[in-house]
PDB file of C-alpha atoms in Angstrom:
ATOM      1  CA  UNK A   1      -2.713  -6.781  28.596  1.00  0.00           C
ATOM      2  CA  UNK A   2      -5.298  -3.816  28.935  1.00  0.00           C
ATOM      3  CA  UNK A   3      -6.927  -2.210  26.345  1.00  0.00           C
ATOM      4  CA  UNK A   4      -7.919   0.855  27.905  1.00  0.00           C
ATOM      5  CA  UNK A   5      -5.964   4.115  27.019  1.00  0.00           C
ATOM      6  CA  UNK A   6      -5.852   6.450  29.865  1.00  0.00           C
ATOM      7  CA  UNK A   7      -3.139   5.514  32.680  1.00  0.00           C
ATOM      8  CA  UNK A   8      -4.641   4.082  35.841  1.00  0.00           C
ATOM      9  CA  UNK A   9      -3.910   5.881  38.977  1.00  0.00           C
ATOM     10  CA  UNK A  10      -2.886   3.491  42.094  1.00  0.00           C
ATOM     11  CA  UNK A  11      -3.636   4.892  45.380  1.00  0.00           C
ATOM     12  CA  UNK A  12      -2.582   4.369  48.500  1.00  0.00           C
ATOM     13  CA  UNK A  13      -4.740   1.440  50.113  1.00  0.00           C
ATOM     14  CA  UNK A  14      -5.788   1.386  53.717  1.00  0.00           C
ATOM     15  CA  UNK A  15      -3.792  -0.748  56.085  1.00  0.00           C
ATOM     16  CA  UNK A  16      -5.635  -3.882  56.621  1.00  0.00           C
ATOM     17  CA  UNK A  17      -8.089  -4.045  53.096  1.00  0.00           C
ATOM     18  CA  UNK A  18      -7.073  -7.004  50.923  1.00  0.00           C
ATOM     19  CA  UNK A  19      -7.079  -7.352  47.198  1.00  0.00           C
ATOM     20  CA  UNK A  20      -5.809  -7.332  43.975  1.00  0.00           C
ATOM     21  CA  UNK A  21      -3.919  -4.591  42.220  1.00  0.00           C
ATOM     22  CA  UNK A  22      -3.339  -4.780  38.752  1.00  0.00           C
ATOM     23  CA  UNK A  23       0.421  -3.306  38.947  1.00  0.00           C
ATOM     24  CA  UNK A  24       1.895  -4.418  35.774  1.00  0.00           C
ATOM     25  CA  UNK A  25      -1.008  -3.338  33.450  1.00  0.00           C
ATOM     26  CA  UNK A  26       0.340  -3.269  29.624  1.00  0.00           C
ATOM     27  CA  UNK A  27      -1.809  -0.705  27.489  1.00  0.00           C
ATOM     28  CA  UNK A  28      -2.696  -1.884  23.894  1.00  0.00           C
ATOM     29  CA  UNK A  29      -5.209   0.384  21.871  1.00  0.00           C
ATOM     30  CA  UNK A  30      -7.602  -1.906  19.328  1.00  0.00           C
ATOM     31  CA  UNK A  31     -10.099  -0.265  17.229  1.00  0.00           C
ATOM     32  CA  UNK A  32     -11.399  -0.215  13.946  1.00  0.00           C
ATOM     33  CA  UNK A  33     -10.657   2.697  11.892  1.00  0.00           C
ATOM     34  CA  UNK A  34     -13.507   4.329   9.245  1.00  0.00           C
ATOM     35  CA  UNK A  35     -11.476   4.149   6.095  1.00  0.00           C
ATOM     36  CA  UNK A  36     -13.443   6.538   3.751  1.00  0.00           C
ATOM     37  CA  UNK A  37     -11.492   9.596   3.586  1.00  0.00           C
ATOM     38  CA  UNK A  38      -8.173   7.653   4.385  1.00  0.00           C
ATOM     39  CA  UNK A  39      -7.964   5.210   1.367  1.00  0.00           C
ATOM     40  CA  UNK A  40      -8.660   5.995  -2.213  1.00  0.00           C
ATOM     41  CA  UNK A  41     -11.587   5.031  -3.572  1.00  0.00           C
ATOM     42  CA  UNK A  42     -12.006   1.920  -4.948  1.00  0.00           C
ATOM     43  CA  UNK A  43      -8.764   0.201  -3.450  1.00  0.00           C
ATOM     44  CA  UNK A  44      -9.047  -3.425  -2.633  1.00  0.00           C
ATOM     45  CA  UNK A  45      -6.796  -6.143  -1.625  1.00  0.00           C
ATOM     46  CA  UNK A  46      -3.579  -6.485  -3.582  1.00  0.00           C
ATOM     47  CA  UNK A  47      -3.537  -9.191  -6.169  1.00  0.00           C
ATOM     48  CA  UNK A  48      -2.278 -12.199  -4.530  1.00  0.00           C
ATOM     49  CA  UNK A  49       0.275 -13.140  -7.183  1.00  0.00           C
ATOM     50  CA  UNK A  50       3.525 -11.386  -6.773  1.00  0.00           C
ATOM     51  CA  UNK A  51       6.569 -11.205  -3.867  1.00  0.00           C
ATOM     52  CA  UNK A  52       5.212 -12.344  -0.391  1.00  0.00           C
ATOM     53  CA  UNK A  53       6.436  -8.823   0.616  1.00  0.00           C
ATOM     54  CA  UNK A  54       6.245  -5.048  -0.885  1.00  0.00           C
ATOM     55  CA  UNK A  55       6.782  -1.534   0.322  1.00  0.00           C
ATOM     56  CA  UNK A  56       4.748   0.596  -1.810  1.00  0.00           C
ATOM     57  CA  UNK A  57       4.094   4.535  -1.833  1.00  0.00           C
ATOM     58  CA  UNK A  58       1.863   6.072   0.402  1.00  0.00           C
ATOM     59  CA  UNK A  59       0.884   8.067  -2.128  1.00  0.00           C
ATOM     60  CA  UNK A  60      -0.591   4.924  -4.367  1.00  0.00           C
ATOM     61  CA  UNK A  61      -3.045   4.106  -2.219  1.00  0.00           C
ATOM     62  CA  UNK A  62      -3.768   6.878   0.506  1.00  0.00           C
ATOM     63  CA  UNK A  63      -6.390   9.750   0.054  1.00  0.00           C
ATOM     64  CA  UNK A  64      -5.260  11.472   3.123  1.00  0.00           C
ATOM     65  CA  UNK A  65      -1.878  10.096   4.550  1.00  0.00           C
ATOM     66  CA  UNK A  66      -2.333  13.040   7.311  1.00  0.00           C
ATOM     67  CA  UNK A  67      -5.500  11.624   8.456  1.00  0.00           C
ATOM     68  CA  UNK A  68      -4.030   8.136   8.575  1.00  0.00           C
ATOM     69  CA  UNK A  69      -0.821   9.842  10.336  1.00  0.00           C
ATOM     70  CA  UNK A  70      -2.867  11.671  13.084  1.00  0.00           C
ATOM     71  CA  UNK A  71      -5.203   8.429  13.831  1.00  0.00           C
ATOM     72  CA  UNK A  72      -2.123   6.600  14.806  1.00  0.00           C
ATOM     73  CA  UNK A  73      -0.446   9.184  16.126  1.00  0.00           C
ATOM     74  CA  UNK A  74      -3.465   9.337  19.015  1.00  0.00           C
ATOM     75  CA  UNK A  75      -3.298   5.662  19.452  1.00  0.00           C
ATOM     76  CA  UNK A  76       0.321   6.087  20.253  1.00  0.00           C
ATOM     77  CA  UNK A  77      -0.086   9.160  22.411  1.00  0.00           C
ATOM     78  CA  UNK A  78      -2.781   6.937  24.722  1.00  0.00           C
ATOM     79  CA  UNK A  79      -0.150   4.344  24.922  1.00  0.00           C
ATOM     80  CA  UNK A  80       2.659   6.742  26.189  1.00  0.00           C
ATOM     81  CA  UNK A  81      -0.167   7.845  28.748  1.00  0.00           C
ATOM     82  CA  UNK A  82      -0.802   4.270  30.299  1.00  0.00           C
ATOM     83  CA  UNK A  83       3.010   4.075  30.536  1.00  0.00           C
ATOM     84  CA  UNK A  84       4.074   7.623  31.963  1.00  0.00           C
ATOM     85  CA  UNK A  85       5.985   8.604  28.707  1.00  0.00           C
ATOM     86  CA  UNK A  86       5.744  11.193  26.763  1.00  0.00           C
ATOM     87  CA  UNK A  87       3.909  11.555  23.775  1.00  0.00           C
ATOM     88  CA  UNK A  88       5.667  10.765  20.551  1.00  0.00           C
ATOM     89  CA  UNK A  89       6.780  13.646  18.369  1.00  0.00           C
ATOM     90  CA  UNK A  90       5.642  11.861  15.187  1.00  0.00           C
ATOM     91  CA  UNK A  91       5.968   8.594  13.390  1.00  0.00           C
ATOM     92  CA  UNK A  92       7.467   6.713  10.597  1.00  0.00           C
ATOM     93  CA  UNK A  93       4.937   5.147   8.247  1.00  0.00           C
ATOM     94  CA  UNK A  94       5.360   2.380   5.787  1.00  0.00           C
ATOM     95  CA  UNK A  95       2.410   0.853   3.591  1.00  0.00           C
ATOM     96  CA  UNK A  96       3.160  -2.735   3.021  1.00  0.00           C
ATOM     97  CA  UNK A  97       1.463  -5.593   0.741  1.00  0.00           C
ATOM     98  CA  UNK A  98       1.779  -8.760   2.683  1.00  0.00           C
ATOM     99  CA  UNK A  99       0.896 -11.767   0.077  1.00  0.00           C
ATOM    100  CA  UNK A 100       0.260 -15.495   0.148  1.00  0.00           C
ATOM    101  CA  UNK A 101       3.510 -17.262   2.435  1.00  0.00           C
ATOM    102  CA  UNK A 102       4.092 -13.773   3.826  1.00  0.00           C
ATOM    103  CA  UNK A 103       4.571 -13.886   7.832  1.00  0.00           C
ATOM    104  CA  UNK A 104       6.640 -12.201  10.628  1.00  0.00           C
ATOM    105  CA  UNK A 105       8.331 -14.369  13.239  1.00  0.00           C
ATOM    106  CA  UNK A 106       8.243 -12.845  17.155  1.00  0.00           C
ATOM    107  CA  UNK A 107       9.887  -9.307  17.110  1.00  0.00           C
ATOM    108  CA  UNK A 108      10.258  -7.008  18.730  1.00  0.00           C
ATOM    109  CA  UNK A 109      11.243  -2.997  17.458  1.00  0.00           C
ATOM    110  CA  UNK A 110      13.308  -0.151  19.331  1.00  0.00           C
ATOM    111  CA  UNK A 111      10.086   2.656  18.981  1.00  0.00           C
ATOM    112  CA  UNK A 112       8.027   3.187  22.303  1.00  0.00           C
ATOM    113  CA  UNK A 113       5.632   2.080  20.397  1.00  0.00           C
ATOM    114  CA  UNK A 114       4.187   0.253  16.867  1.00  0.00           C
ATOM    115  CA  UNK A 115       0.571   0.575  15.082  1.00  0.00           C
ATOM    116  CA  UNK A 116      -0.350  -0.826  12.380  1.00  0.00           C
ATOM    117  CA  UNK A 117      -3.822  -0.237  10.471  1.00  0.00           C
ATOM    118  CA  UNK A 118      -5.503  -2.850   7.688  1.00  0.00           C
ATOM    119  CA  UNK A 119      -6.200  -0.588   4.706  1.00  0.00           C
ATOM    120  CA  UNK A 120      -7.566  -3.504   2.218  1.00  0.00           C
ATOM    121  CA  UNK A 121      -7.599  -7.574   2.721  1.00  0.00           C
ATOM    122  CA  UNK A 122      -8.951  -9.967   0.727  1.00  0.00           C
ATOM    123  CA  UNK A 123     -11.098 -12.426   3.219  1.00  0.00           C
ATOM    124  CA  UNK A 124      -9.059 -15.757   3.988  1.00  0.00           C
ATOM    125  CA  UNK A 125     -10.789 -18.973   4.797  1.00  0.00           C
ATOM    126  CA  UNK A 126      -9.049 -19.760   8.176  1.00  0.00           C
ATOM    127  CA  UNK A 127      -9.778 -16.527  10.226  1.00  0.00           C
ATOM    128  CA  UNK A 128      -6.026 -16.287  11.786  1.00  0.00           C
ATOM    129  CA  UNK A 129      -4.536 -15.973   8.713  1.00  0.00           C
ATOM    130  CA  UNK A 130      -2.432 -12.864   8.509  1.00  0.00           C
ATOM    131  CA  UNK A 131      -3.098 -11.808  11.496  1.00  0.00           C
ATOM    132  CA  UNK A 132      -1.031  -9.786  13.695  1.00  0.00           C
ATOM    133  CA  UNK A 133      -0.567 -11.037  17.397  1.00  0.00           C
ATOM    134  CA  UNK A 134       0.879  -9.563  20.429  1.00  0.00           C
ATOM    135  CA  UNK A 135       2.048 -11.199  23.301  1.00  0.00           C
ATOM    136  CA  UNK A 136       3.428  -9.907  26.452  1.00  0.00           C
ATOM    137  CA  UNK A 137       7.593 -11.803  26.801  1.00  0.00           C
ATOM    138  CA  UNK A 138       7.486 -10.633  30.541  1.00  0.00           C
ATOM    139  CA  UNK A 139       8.153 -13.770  32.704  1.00  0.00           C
ATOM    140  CA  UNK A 140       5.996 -14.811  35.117  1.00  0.00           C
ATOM    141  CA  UNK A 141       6.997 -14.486  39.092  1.00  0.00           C
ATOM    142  CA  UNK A 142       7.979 -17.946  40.398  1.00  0.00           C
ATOM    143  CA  UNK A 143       5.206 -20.518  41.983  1.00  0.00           C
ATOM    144  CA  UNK A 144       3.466 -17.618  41.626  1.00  0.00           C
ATOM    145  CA  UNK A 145      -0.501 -18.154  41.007  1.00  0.00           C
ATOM    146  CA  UNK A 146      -2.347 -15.684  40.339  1.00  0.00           C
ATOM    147  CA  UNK A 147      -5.254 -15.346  38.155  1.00  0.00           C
ATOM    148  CA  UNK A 148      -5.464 -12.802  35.729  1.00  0.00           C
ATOM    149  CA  UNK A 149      -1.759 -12.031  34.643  1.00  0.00           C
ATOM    150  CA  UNK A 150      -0.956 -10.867  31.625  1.00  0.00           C
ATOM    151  CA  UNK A 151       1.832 -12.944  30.909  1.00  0.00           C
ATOM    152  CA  UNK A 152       1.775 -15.744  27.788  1.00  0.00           C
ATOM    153  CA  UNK A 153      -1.518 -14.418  26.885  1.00  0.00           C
ATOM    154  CA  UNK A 154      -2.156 -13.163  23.351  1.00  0.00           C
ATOM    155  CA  UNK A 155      -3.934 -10.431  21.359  1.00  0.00           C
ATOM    156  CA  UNK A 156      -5.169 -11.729  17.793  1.00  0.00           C
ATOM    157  CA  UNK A 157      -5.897  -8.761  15.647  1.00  0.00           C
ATOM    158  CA  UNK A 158      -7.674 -10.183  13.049  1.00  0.00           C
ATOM    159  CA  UNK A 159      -6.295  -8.787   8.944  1.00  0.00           C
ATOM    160  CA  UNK A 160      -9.457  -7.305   7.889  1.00  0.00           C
ATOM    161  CA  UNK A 161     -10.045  -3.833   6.425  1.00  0.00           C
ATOM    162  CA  UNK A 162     -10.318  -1.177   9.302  1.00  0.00           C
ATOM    163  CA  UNK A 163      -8.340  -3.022  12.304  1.00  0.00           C
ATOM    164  CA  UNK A 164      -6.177  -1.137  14.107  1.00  0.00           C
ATOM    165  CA  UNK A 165      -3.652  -2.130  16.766  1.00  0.00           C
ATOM    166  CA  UNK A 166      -1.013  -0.444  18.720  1.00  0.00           C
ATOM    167  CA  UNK A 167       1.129  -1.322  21.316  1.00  0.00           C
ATOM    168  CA  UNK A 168       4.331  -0.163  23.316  1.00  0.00           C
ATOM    169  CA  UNK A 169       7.500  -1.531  20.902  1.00  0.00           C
ATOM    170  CA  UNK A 170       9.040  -3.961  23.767  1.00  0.00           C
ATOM    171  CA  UNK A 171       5.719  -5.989  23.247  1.00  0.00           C
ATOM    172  CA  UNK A 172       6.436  -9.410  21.309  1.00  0.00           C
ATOM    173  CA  UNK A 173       5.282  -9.413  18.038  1.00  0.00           C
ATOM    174  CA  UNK A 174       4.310 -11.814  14.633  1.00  0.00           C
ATOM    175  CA  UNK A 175       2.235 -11.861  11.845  1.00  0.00           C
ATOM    176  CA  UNK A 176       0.709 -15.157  11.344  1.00  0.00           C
ATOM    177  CA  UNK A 177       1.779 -16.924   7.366  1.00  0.00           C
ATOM    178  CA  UNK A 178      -1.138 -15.877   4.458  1.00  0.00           C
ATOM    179  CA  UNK A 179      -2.848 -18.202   3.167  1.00  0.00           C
ATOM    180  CA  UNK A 180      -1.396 -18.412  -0.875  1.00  0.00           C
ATOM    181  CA  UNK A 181      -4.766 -16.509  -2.254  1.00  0.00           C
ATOM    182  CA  UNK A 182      -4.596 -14.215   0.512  1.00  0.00           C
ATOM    183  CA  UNK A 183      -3.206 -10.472   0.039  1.00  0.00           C
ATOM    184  CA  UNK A 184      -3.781  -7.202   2.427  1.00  0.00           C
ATOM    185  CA  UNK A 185      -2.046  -3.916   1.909  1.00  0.00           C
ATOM    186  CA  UNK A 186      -1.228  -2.947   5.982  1.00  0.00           C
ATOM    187  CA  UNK A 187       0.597   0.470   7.036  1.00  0.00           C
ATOM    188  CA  UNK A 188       3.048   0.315   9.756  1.00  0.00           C
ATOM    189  CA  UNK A 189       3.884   3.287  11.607  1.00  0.00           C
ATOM    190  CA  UNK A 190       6.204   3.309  14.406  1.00  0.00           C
ATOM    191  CA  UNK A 191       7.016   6.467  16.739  1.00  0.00           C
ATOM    192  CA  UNK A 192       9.536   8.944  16.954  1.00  0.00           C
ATOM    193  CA  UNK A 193      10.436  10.968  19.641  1.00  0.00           C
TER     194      UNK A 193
END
């Protein structure tokens, strides 16, 4: 997987040069987002105690849900870029507590493409804990061996305040389990067209 945004042209290469082409690229944006003007003030992680799993109202947390909405919206526009789509007309967002025991088997969702942005975490002691990783399902070519592919190789976005991942929808998907004192209050967006 790449992590730049802009789509990488492929030119025609002289006959008789040699090398490697990376062909099968698969664009993932990972930043970390300045939160001030997003998130209310004084918003921290949820309390852990309560469901595993809770959709709450923008409006309860965010300062500015159209900043939040256009910062994802970018990240998604650079990933229909690197894949020759268009750009997404807009987005569905959902803000989500995620709580101790809280995790997300592989999926996968039917969007070009899925963000999601950390608004508040509490910190865990193991460092994976609630994190979101991506992995590419494509399968490798046969006795093929080849150094550098993308495939079986995984992203770990780690679930502290500020990250911010997107990636095309068809990407695999999980959230690693919370630890039981761990809480963080994520939004989800994923595109429309």
């Amino acid at each position: 997987m790449t992590t730049h945004t802009g789509a990488a042209l492929i030119g025609a290469r002289p006959i008789g040069s040699s090398g490697v082409e990376r062909l099968w690229g698969t664009p993932v944006v990972i930043e970390s987002l300045d939160l001030a003007d997003i998130v209310m003030p004084n918003i921290t992680a949820p309390d852990p105690v309560g469901e595993p799993f809770e959709v709450i109202p923008a409006s309860a947390v965010l300062n500015n849900e159209e900043a939040l909405r256009a910062e994802l919206l970018t990240s998604m526009a650079a990933l229909a870029a690197g894949q020759g789509l268009l750009e997404p007309s807009g987005l569905e967002l959902e803000i989500q507590v995620w709580r101790g025991g809280f995790d997300r088997p592989a999926f996968s969702v039917g969007a070009e493409a899925i963000a999601w942005c950390v608004l508040a975490a509490s910190e865990p002691i193991n460092q994976e804990s609630g994190a979101i990783a991506l992995t590419d399902p494509r399968p490798a070519g046969p006795q093929t061996a080849m150094p550098g592919l993308p495939w079986g190789r995984q992203f770990v976005i780690r679930c502290t305040a500020g990250a911010h991942a997107a990636a095309p929808g068809w990407l695999t998907c999980s959230v690693v389990p919370l630890e039981q004192s761990q809480s963080a209050l994520v939004a989800v967006a994923t595109s429309l067209r």
